[in-house]
Amino acid sequence: MAINFGPANGYNVFVFGNMNLSNTDAEGRVAVGGTATLSNYGIGAGITPLPPANTDPSFVVGGNLDVSNGSNASGNTVISPTSTVLNYTMGNPNGSLVVGQPIDFGDAERYLKCVSVFWNTLPANGTGGVIFGQLNLTGTSEILNIFQFDSTNIYGTGLALNQLNGINIIAPVSSTILINVIGPNIQYGSYQIIRNGTAATRENARRILWNFPGALTWSNSTTAIYGSVLAPFAAASTTFSQINGNIMLASFSGNAESHNELFIGELPDPVR
């Protein structure tokens, strides 16, 4: 059983391509395989305990670097030997700007695409239904509860993900939750995510994975998402929202807050 996302395991935000975010922050580590274009963006303020100075690759960029008015609170900003620094006005109180290659982004991308597709093949053992606009996902396993539904026809209701007025995940609190959402274009609405009838917490988020194996676009505006998000083929955009967990995307733009509630659930290793 795997408890991580390979090279992305320790990163709050992990993007294969370009990332363009402003006026927000990631509490944890950030890795960008392409160009990182950031404005008024904070990194790593939620990493505790603080790593020893100049040791932690808290912000890793494989492409070009264009950052204005930012802060990397926990460690080094590491750029590739082939990167170009277009702009860098980012504070590094516990590190500095250095050159290195701590992440093979190509390998990471291949691995995460593989596991996303594999986890979608696992048979669902949980059930779902929509009552008065609220999606209820119900599982009884103490270990792993798996759900699968079409993003534009949720459990045959004809409702799309953005048309719901809430999502309630009903399952043992200690269990891992895998939610496979099918569809090429994913759009959340504006509603609350609930865990066993009460508002989901950041601690709840650590055992939930939202997997989008076929998504080419992914968007969210105001919903606070509890759980890690794996959409390895998707260009993602966000506005005034938050995601609690590991965030793994093809590209990323907007201004979502990223809360450092890294995944601690257990999922099967992919079968080759």
PDB file of C-alpha atoms in Angstrom:
ATOM      1  CA  MET A   1       0.000   0.000   0.000  1.00  0.00           C
ATOM      2  CA  ALA A   2       1.316   3.425  -0.913  1.00  0.00           C
ATOM      3  CA  ILE A   3       0.969   6.435   1.322  1.00  0.00           C
ATOM      4  CA  ASN A   4       2.375   9.025  -1.039  1.00  0.00           C
ATOM      5  CA  PHE A   5       2.434  10.556  -4.491  1.00  0.00           C
ATOM      6  CA  GLY A   6       6.024   9.699  -5.322  1.00  0.00           C
ATOM      7  CA  PRO A   7       8.181  12.794  -5.978  1.00  0.00           C
ATOM      8  CA  ALA A   8       5.214  15.057  -5.179  1.00  0.00           C
ATOM      9  CA  ASN A   9       4.654  13.583  -1.730  1.00  0.00           C
ATOM     10  CA  GLY A  10       6.185  16.404   0.293  1.00  0.00           C
ATOM     11  CA  TYR A  11       4.876  19.257  -1.853  1.00  0.00           C
ATOM     12  CA  ASN A  12       1.743  21.237  -1.139  1.00  0.00           C
ATOM     13  CA  VAL A  13       1.650  22.339  -4.800  1.00  0.00           C
ATOM     14  CA  PHE A  14       3.217  20.289  -7.612  1.00  0.00           C
ATOM     15  CA  VAL A  15       2.758  21.466 -11.213  1.00  0.00           C
ATOM     16  CA  PHE A  16       4.318  19.822 -14.274  1.00  0.00           C
ATOM     17  CA  GLY A  17       4.065  22.896 -16.531  1.00  0.00           C
ATOM     18  CA  ASN A  18       3.579  26.616 -15.932  1.00  0.00           C
ATOM     19  CA  MET A  19       2.128  28.221 -12.805  1.00  0.00           C
ATOM     20  CA  ASN A  20       0.782  31.773 -12.665  1.00  0.00           C
ATOM     21  CA  LEU A  21      -0.636  32.813  -9.268  1.00  0.00           C
ATOM     22  CA  SER A  22      -1.007  36.120  -7.437  1.00  0.00           C
ATOM     23  CA  ASN A  23      -2.130  37.581  -4.114  1.00  0.00           C
ATOM     24  CA  THR A  24      -2.228  34.300  -2.232  1.00  0.00           C
ATOM     25  CA  ASP A  25       0.031  31.662  -0.692  1.00  0.00           C
ATOM     26  CA  ALA A  26       0.944  28.015  -0.311  1.00  0.00           C
ATOM     27  CA  GLU A  27       1.543  26.989   3.289  1.00  0.00           C
ATOM     28  CA  GLY A  28       3.840  24.163   2.192  1.00  0.00           C
ATOM     29  CA  ARG A  29       6.450  23.454  -0.448  1.00  0.00           C
ATOM     30  CA  VAL A  30       5.915  24.316  -4.115  1.00  0.00           C
ATOM     31  CA  ALA A  31       7.379  22.681  -7.243  1.00  0.00           C
ATOM     32  CA  VAL A  32       6.887  23.998 -10.786  1.00  0.00           C
ATOM     33  CA  GLY A  33       8.250  22.146 -13.800  1.00  0.00           C
ATOM     34  CA  GLY A  34       7.719  25.048 -16.219  1.00  0.00           C
ATOM     35  CA  THR A  35       7.798  28.815 -15.752  1.00  0.00           C
ATOM     36  CA  ALA A  36       6.759  30.139 -12.347  1.00  0.00           C
ATOM     37  CA  THR A  37       5.079  33.555 -12.627  1.00  0.00           C
ATOM     38  CA  LEU A  38       4.138  34.738  -9.141  1.00  0.00           C
ATOM     39  CA  SER A  39       3.094  38.052  -7.643  1.00  0.00           C
ATOM     40  CA  ASN A  40       2.524  38.712  -3.935  1.00  0.00           C
ATOM     41  CA  TYR A  41       2.848  35.002  -3.292  1.00  0.00           C
ATOM     42  CA  GLY A  42       4.022  33.300  -0.111  1.00  0.00           C
ATOM     43  CA  ILE A  43       5.537  29.834   0.246  1.00  0.00           C
ATOM     44  CA  GLY A  44       6.270  27.609   3.211  1.00  0.00           C
ATOM     45  CA  ALA A  45       4.957  29.588   6.165  1.00  0.00           C
ATOM     46  CA  GLY A  46       3.064  26.507   7.391  1.00  0.00           C
ATOM     47  CA  ILE A  47       6.039  24.127   7.442  1.00  0.00           C
ATOM     48  CA  THR A  48       6.823  23.097  11.006  1.00  0.00           C
ATOM     49  CA  PRO A  49       9.273  22.561  12.479  1.00  0.00           C
ATOM     50  CA  LEU A  50      11.304  25.015  10.420  1.00  0.00           C
ATOM     51  CA  PRO A  51      13.987  23.081   8.488  1.00  0.00           C
ATOM     52  CA  PRO A  52      17.648  23.894   9.151  1.00  0.00           C
ATOM     53  CA  ALA A  53      18.665  27.006   7.238  1.00  0.00           C
ATOM     54  CA  ASN A  54      19.682  26.572   3.585  1.00  0.00           C
ATOM     55  CA  THR A  55      18.757  22.871   3.485  1.00  0.00           C
ATOM     56  CA  ASP A  56      15.145  22.601   2.329  1.00  0.00           C
ATOM     57  CA  PRO A  57      14.146  22.770  -1.368  1.00  0.00           C
ATOM     58  CA  SER A  58      10.950  24.598  -0.467  1.00  0.00           C
ATOM     59  CA  PHE A  59      10.450  26.163  -3.904  1.00  0.00           C
ATOM     60  CA  VAL A  60      11.714  24.235  -6.933  1.00  0.00           C
ATOM     61  CA  VAL A  61      11.442  25.573 -10.484  1.00  0.00           C
ATOM     62  CA  GLY A  62      12.416  23.658 -13.601  1.00  0.00           C
ATOM     63  CA  GLY A  63      11.717  26.481 -16.061  1.00  0.00           C
ATOM     64  CA  ASN A  64      12.049  30.239 -15.871  1.00  0.00           C
ATOM     65  CA  LEU A  65      11.497  32.286 -12.732  1.00  0.00           C
ATOM     66  CA  ASP A  66       9.432  35.485 -12.627  1.00  0.00           C
ATOM     67  CA  VAL A  67       8.535  36.418  -9.041  1.00  0.00           C
ATOM     68  CA  SER A  68       7.667  39.810  -7.591  1.00  0.00           C
ATOM     69  CA  ASN A  69       6.904  40.667  -3.960  1.00  0.00           C
ATOM     70  CA  GLY A  70       6.959  37.153  -2.598  1.00  0.00           C
ATOM     71  CA  SER A  71       8.357  35.213   0.338  1.00  0.00           C
ATOM     72  CA  ASN A  72       9.835  31.743   0.720  1.00  0.00           C
ATOM     73  CA  ALA A  73       9.690  31.361   4.483  1.00  0.00           C
ATOM     74  CA  SER A  74      11.114  27.895   4.989  1.00  0.00           C
ATOM     75  CA  GLY A  75      14.079  27.200   2.733  1.00  0.00           C
ATOM     76  CA  ASN A  76      15.821  27.542  -0.600  1.00  0.00           C
ATOM     77  CA  THR A  77      14.442  28.554  -3.968  1.00  0.00           C
ATOM     78  CA  VAL A  78      16.052  26.055  -6.357  1.00  0.00           C
ATOM     79  CA  ILE A  79      16.198  26.696 -10.092  1.00  0.00           C
ATOM     80  CA  SER A  80      17.460  24.473 -12.887  1.00  0.00           C
ATOM     81  CA  PRO A  81      20.844  25.184 -14.531  1.00  0.00           C
ATOM     82  CA  THR A  82      18.875  26.033 -17.692  1.00  0.00           C
ATOM     83  CA  SER A  83      16.436  28.404 -15.956  1.00  0.00           C
ATOM     84  CA  THR A  84      16.368  32.137 -16.664  1.00  0.00           C
ATOM     85  CA  VAL A  85      15.619  34.514 -13.796  1.00  0.00           C
ATOM     86  CA  LEU A  86      13.307  37.133 -15.286  1.00  0.00           C
ATOM     87  CA  ASN A  87      12.510  38.714 -11.936  1.00  0.00           C
ATOM     88  CA  TYR A  88      13.078  37.669  -8.331  1.00  0.00           C
ATOM     89  CA  THR A  89      12.024  39.863  -5.442  1.00  0.00           C
ATOM     90  CA  MET A  90      11.268  37.107  -2.971  1.00  0.00           C
ATOM     91  CA  GLY A  91      12.433  37.049   0.619  1.00  0.00           C
ATOM     92  CA  ASN A  92      14.352  33.961   1.740  1.00  0.00           C
ATOM     93  CA  PRO A  93      14.734  34.324   5.522  1.00  0.00           C
ATOM     94  CA  ASN A  94      15.715  30.651   5.951  1.00  0.00           C
ATOM     95  CA  GLY A  95      17.481  30.040   2.644  1.00  0.00           C
ATOM     96  CA  SER A  96      18.587  31.565  -0.635  1.00  0.00           C
ATOM     97  CA  LEU A  97      18.301  31.321  -4.416  1.00  0.00           C
ATOM     98  CA  VAL A  98      20.411  28.367  -5.573  1.00  0.00           C
ATOM     99  CA  VAL A  99      20.925  26.242  -8.690  1.00  0.00           C
ATOM    100  CA  GLY A 100      20.195  22.522  -8.638  1.00  0.00           C
ATOM    101  CA  GLN A 101      17.923  19.722  -9.835  1.00  0.00           C
ATOM    102  CA  PRO A 102      16.300  18.040  -6.822  1.00  0.00           C
ATOM    103  CA  ILE A 103      13.262  16.883  -8.836  1.00  0.00           C
ATOM    104  CA  ASP A 104      12.977  15.002 -12.122  1.00  0.00           C
ATOM    105  CA  PHE A 105       9.713  16.565 -13.306  1.00  0.00           C
ATOM    106  CA  GLY A 106       9.426  14.211 -16.274  1.00  0.00           C
ATOM    107  CA  ASP A 107       9.528  11.129 -14.076  1.00  0.00           C
ATOM    108  CA  ALA A 108       7.126  12.717 -11.614  1.00  0.00           C
ATOM    109  CA  GLU A 109       4.640  13.517 -14.363  1.00  0.00           C
ATOM    110  CA  ARG A 110       4.747   9.997 -15.785  1.00  0.00           C
ATOM    111  CA  TYR A 111       4.289   8.456 -12.338  1.00  0.00           C
ATOM    112  CA  LEU A 112       1.354  10.646 -11.314  1.00  0.00           C
ATOM    113  CA  LYS A 113      -0.434  10.149 -14.633  1.00  0.00           C
ATOM    114  CA  CYS A 114       0.025   6.403 -14.231  1.00  0.00           C
ATOM    115  CA  VAL A 115      -1.350   6.235 -10.693  1.00  0.00           C
ATOM    116  CA  SER A 116      -4.259   8.550 -11.519  1.00  0.00           C
ATOM    117  CA  VAL A 117      -5.394   6.230 -14.304  1.00  0.00           C
ATOM    118  CA  PHE A 118      -4.761   3.125 -12.195  1.00  0.00           C
ATOM    119  CA  TRP A 119      -6.681   4.365  -9.152  1.00  0.00           C
ATOM    120  CA  ASN A 120      -9.624   5.069 -11.436  1.00  0.00           C
ATOM    121  CA  THR A 121      -9.759   1.367 -12.359  1.00  0.00           C
ATOM    122  CA  LEU A 122     -10.310   0.299  -8.746  1.00  0.00           C
ATOM    123  CA  PRO A 123     -13.885  -0.912  -8.201  1.00  0.00           C
ATOM    124  CA  ALA A 124     -16.093   1.418  -6.204  1.00  0.00           C
ATOM    125  CA  ASN A 125     -17.208   0.034  -2.843  1.00  0.00           C
ATOM    126  CA  GLY A 126     -19.097   3.155  -1.774  1.00  0.00           C
ATOM    127  CA  THR A 127     -22.440   4.449  -2.954  1.00  0.00           C
ATOM    128  CA  GLY A 128     -23.705   7.879  -3.864  1.00  0.00           C
ATOM    129  CA  GLY A 129     -26.938   9.766  -4.290  1.00  0.00           C
ATOM    130  CA  VAL A 130     -28.234  13.309  -4.533  1.00  0.00           C
ATOM    131  CA  ILE A 131     -30.948  14.478  -2.117  1.00  0.00           C
ATOM    132  CA  PHE A 132     -32.278  18.027  -2.391  1.00  0.00           C
ATOM    133  CA  GLY A 133     -29.179  19.004  -4.339  1.00  0.00           C
ATOM    134  CA  GLN A 134     -26.664  17.560  -1.863  1.00  0.00           C
ATOM    135  CA  LEU A 135     -24.403  14.737  -2.986  1.00  0.00           C
ATOM    136  CA  ASN A 136     -24.078  12.078  -0.278  1.00  0.00           C
ATOM    137  CA  LEU A 137     -21.144   9.691  -0.648  1.00  0.00           C
ATOM    138  CA  THR A 138     -21.517   6.744   1.740  1.00  0.00           C
ATOM    139  CA  GLY A 139     -18.896   4.126   2.543  1.00  0.00           C
ATOM    140  CA  THR A 140     -18.568   1.592   5.347  1.00  0.00           C
ATOM    141  CA  SER A 141     -15.003   0.319   5.040  1.00  0.00           C
ATOM    142  CA  GLU A 142     -12.690   1.121   7.939  1.00  0.00           C
ATOM    143  CA  ILE A 143      -9.754   1.072   5.501  1.00  0.00           C
ATOM    144  CA  LEU A 144     -10.544   2.360   1.988  1.00  0.00           C
ATOM    145  CA  ASN A 145     -13.765   3.780   0.539  1.00  0.00           C
ATOM    146  CA  ILE A 146     -13.848   4.323  -3.222  1.00  0.00           C
ATOM    147  CA  PHE A 147     -16.423   6.376  -5.119  1.00  0.00           C
ATOM    148  CA  GLN A 148     -16.788   7.054  -8.824  1.00  0.00           C
ATOM    149  CA  PHE A 149     -19.172   9.348 -10.682  1.00  0.00           C
ATOM    150  CA  ASP A 150     -19.524  11.343 -13.892  1.00  0.00           C
ATOM    151  CA  SER A 151     -18.941  15.058 -13.326  1.00  0.00           C
ATOM    152  CA  THR A 152     -21.869  16.031 -15.588  1.00  0.00           C
ATOM    153  CA  ASN A 153     -24.302  13.238 -14.679  1.00  0.00           C
ATOM    154  CA  ILE A 154     -23.726  12.459 -11.024  1.00  0.00           C
ATOM    155  CA  TYR A 155     -25.103   8.995 -10.226  1.00  0.00           C
ATOM    156  CA  GLY A 156     -27.577   9.264 -13.105  1.00  0.00           C
ATOM    157  CA  THR A 157     -29.260  12.438 -11.803  1.00  0.00           C
ATOM    158  CA  GLY A 158     -28.339  14.620 -14.767  1.00  0.00           C
ATOM    159  CA  LEU A 159     -26.743  17.077 -12.346  1.00  0.00           C
ATOM    160  CA  ALA A 160     -23.224  18.357 -12.841  1.00  0.00           C
ATOM    161  CA  LEU A 161     -20.642  18.985 -10.146  1.00  0.00           C
ATOM    162  CA  ASN A 162     -21.196  22.743 -10.334  1.00  0.00           C
ATOM    163  CA  GLN A 163     -24.972  22.347  -9.851  1.00  0.00           C
ATOM    164  CA  LEU A 164     -24.809  20.764  -6.408  1.00  0.00           C
ATOM    165  CA  ASN A 165     -25.459  22.674  -3.191  1.00  0.00           C
ATOM    166  CA  GLY A 166     -23.203  20.529  -1.011  1.00  0.00           C
ATOM    167  CA  ILE A 167     -21.206  17.305  -0.689  1.00  0.00           C
ATOM    168  CA  ASN A 168     -21.392  15.063   2.391  1.00  0.00           C
ATOM    169  CA  ILE A 169     -18.774  12.294   2.715  1.00  0.00           C
ATOM    170  CA  ILE A 170     -20.132   9.666   5.130  1.00  0.00           C
ATOM    171  CA  ALA A 171     -17.552   7.058   6.125  1.00  0.00           C
ATOM    172  CA  PRO A 172     -15.322   6.079   9.062  1.00  0.00           C
ATOM    173  CA  VAL A 173     -13.099   9.043   9.929  1.00  0.00           C
ATOM    174  CA  SER A 174      -9.935   6.921   9.973  1.00  0.00           C
ATOM    175  CA  SER A 175     -10.527   5.476   6.489  1.00  0.00           C
ATOM    176  CA  THR A 176      -8.950   6.616   3.238  1.00  0.00           C
ATOM    177  CA  ILE A 177     -11.409   8.222   0.803  1.00  0.00           C
ATOM    178  CA  LEU A 178     -10.769   7.967  -2.952  1.00  0.00           C
ATOM    179  CA  ILE A 179     -13.192   9.955  -5.120  1.00  0.00           C
ATOM    180  CA  ASN A 180     -12.775   9.300  -8.851  1.00  0.00           C
ATOM    181  CA  VAL A 181     -14.512  12.013 -10.849  1.00  0.00           C
ATOM    182  CA  ILE A 182     -14.920  11.295 -14.558  1.00  0.00           C
ATOM    183  CA  GLY A 183     -15.088  13.921 -17.291  1.00  0.00           C
ATOM    184  CA  PRO A 184     -12.865  16.183 -19.420  1.00  0.00           C
ATOM    185  CA  ASN A 185     -14.026  19.532 -18.026  1.00  0.00           C
ATOM    186  CA  ILE A 186     -14.366  19.822 -14.254  1.00  0.00           C
ATOM    187  CA  GLN A 187     -16.055  22.761 -12.578  1.00  0.00           C
ATOM    188  CA  TYR A 188     -16.961  23.001  -8.902  1.00  0.00           C
ATOM    189  CA  GLY A 189     -19.900  25.114  -7.810  1.00  0.00           C
ATOM    190  CA  SER A 190     -20.187  27.191  -4.650  1.00  0.00           C
ATOM    191  CA  TYR A 191     -21.001  25.013  -1.653  1.00  0.00           C
ATOM    192  CA  GLN A 192     -19.681  23.344   1.477  1.00  0.00           C
ATOM    193  CA  ILE A 193     -17.951  19.982   1.745  1.00  0.00           C
ATOM    194  CA  ILE A 194     -19.169  18.055   4.794  1.00  0.00           C
ATOM    195  CA  ARG A 195     -17.726  15.035   6.602  1.00  0.00           C
ATOM    196  CA  ASN A 196     -20.225  12.788   8.403  1.00  0.00           C
ATOM    197  CA  GLY A 197     -22.797  15.543   8.653  1.00  0.00           C
ATOM    198  CA  THR A 198     -20.581  18.336   9.948  1.00  0.00           C
ATOM    199  CA  ALA A 199     -18.248  20.792   8.249  1.00  0.00           C
ATOM    200  CA  ALA A 200     -15.098  19.057   7.011  1.00  0.00           C
ATOM    201  CA  THR A 201     -11.892  19.948   8.838  1.00  0.00           C
ATOM    202  CA  ARG A 202      -8.323  20.322   7.705  1.00  0.00           C
ATOM    203  CA  GLU A 203      -7.513  17.097   9.558  1.00  0.00           C
ATOM    204  CA  ASN A 204     -10.245  15.283   7.594  1.00  0.00           C
ATOM    205  CA  ALA A 205      -8.601  16.478   4.379  1.00  0.00           C
ATOM    206  CA  ARG A 206      -5.458  14.417   4.989  1.00  0.00           C
ATOM    207  CA  ARG A 207      -7.226  11.143   4.135  1.00  0.00           C
ATOM    208  CA  ILE A 208      -9.213  12.287   1.080  1.00  0.00           C
ATOM    209  CA  LEU A 209      -8.069  12.195  -2.557  1.00  0.00           C
ATOM    210  CA  TRP A 210     -10.076  13.731  -5.387  1.00  0.00           C
ATOM    211  CA  ASN A 211      -8.813  12.018  -8.546  1.00  0.00           C
ATOM    212  CA  PHE A 212      -9.592  13.448 -12.002  1.00  0.00           C
ATOM    213  CA  PRO A 213      -7.967  11.000 -14.452  1.00  0.00           C
ATOM    214  CA  GLY A 214      -9.624  12.372 -17.602  1.00  0.00           C
ATOM    215  CA  ALA A 215      -9.811  16.077 -16.836  1.00  0.00           C
ATOM    216  CA  LEU A 216      -8.276  18.451 -19.362  1.00  0.00           C
ATOM    217  CA  THR A 217      -9.609  21.558 -17.608  1.00  0.00           C
ATOM    218  CA  TRP A 218     -10.320  21.980 -13.904  1.00  0.00           C
ATOM    219  CA  SER A 219     -11.764  25.052 -12.201  1.00  0.00           C
ATOM    220  CA  ASN A 220     -12.993  26.209  -8.816  1.00  0.00           C
ATOM    221  CA  SER A 221     -14.065  29.626  -7.614  1.00  0.00           C
ATOM    222  CA  THR A 222     -15.431  29.711  -4.063  1.00  0.00           C
ATOM    223  CA  THR A 223     -15.630  26.145  -2.733  1.00  0.00           C
ATOM    224  CA  ALA A 224     -13.118  25.155  -0.046  1.00  0.00           C
ATOM    225  CA  ILE A 225     -11.947  21.740  -1.188  1.00  0.00           C
ATOM    226  CA  TYR A 226     -10.995  19.315   1.564  1.00  0.00           C
ATOM    227  CA  GLY A 227      -8.664  16.652   0.262  1.00  0.00           C
ATOM    228  CA  SER A 228      -5.770  16.341  -2.140  1.00  0.00           C
ATOM    229  CA  VAL A 229      -6.412  17.030  -5.825  1.00  0.00           C
ATOM    230  CA  LEU A 230      -4.824  14.912  -8.548  1.00  0.00           C
ATOM    231  CA  ALA A 231      -5.615  16.163 -12.058  1.00  0.00           C
ATOM    232  CA  PRO A 232      -2.384  15.367 -13.903  1.00  0.00           C
ATOM    233  CA  PHE A 233      -3.671  16.136 -17.423  1.00  0.00           C
ATOM    234  CA  ALA A 234      -5.554  19.331 -16.525  1.00  0.00           C
ATOM    235  CA  ALA A 235      -5.025  23.031 -16.970  1.00  0.00           C
ATOM    236  CA  ALA A 236      -6.406  24.309 -13.654  1.00  0.00           C
ATOM    237  CA  SER A 237      -7.730  27.762 -12.808  1.00  0.00           C
ATOM    238  CA  THR A 238      -9.004  29.070  -9.483  1.00  0.00           C
ATOM    239  CA  THR A 239     -10.507  32.253  -8.050  1.00  0.00           C
ATOM    240  CA  PHE A 240     -10.909  33.166  -4.367  1.00  0.00           C
ATOM    241  CA  SER A 241     -10.845  29.567  -3.178  1.00  0.00           C
ATOM    242  CA  GLN A 242      -8.795  27.197  -1.071  1.00  0.00           C
ATOM    243  CA  ILE A 243      -7.547  23.643  -1.414  1.00  0.00           C
ATOM    244  CA  ASN A 244      -6.516  21.612   1.622  1.00  0.00           C
ATOM    245  CA  GLY A 245      -4.036  18.910   0.620  1.00  0.00           C
ATOM    246  CA  ASN A 246      -1.503  17.972  -2.037  1.00  0.00           C
ATOM    247  CA  ILE A 247      -2.294  19.718  -5.321  1.00  0.00           C
ATOM    248  CA  MET A 248      -0.970  18.016  -8.478  1.00  0.00           C
ATOM    249  CA  LEU A 249      -1.783  19.548 -11.862  1.00  0.00           C
ATOM    250  CA  ALA A 250      -0.526  19.950 -15.419  1.00  0.00           C
ATOM    251  CA  SER A 251      -0.705  23.757 -15.153  1.00  0.00           C
ATOM    252  CA  PHE A 252      -2.125  26.180 -12.589  1.00  0.00           C
ATOM    253  CA  SER A 253      -3.354  29.773 -12.673  1.00  0.00           C
ATOM    254  CA  GLY A 254      -5.419  32.052 -10.431  1.00  0.00           C
ATOM    255  CA  ASN A 255      -5.192  32.825  -6.733  1.00  0.00           C
ATOM    256  CA  ALA A 256      -6.254  29.826  -4.622  1.00  0.00           C
ATOM    257  CA  GLU A 257      -4.888  29.383  -1.113  1.00  0.00           C
ATOM    258  CA  SER A 258      -3.045  26.083  -0.700  1.00  0.00           C
ATOM    259  CA  HIS A 259      -3.196  24.626   2.804  1.00  0.00           C
ATOM    260  CA  ASN A 260      -0.438  22.214   3.771  1.00  0.00           C
ATOM    261  CA  GLU A 261      -2.564  19.213   4.809  1.00  0.00           C
ATOM    262  CA  LEU A 262      -0.492  16.554   3.087  1.00  0.00           C
ATOM    263  CA  PHE A 263      -2.073  13.193   2.291  1.00  0.00           C
ATOM    264  CA  ILE A 264      -1.594  10.415   4.879  1.00  0.00           C
ATOM    265  CA  GLY A 265      -4.106   7.924   3.487  1.00  0.00           C
ATOM    266  CA  GLU A 266      -3.202   4.548   1.962  1.00  0.00           C
ATOM    267  CA  LEU A 267      -3.862   3.636  -1.653  1.00  0.00           C
ATOM    268  CA  PRO A 268      -2.852   0.543  -3.643  1.00  0.00           C
ATOM    269  CA  ASP A 269       0.373   0.698  -5.609  1.00  0.00           C
ATOM    270  CA  PRO A 270      -0.098   0.688  -9.389  1.00  0.00           C
ATOM    271  CA  VAL A 271       0.169  -2.674 -11.108  1.00  0.00           C
ATOM    272  CA  ARG A 272       2.465  -2.651 -14.101  1.00  0.00           C
TER     273      ARG A 272
END
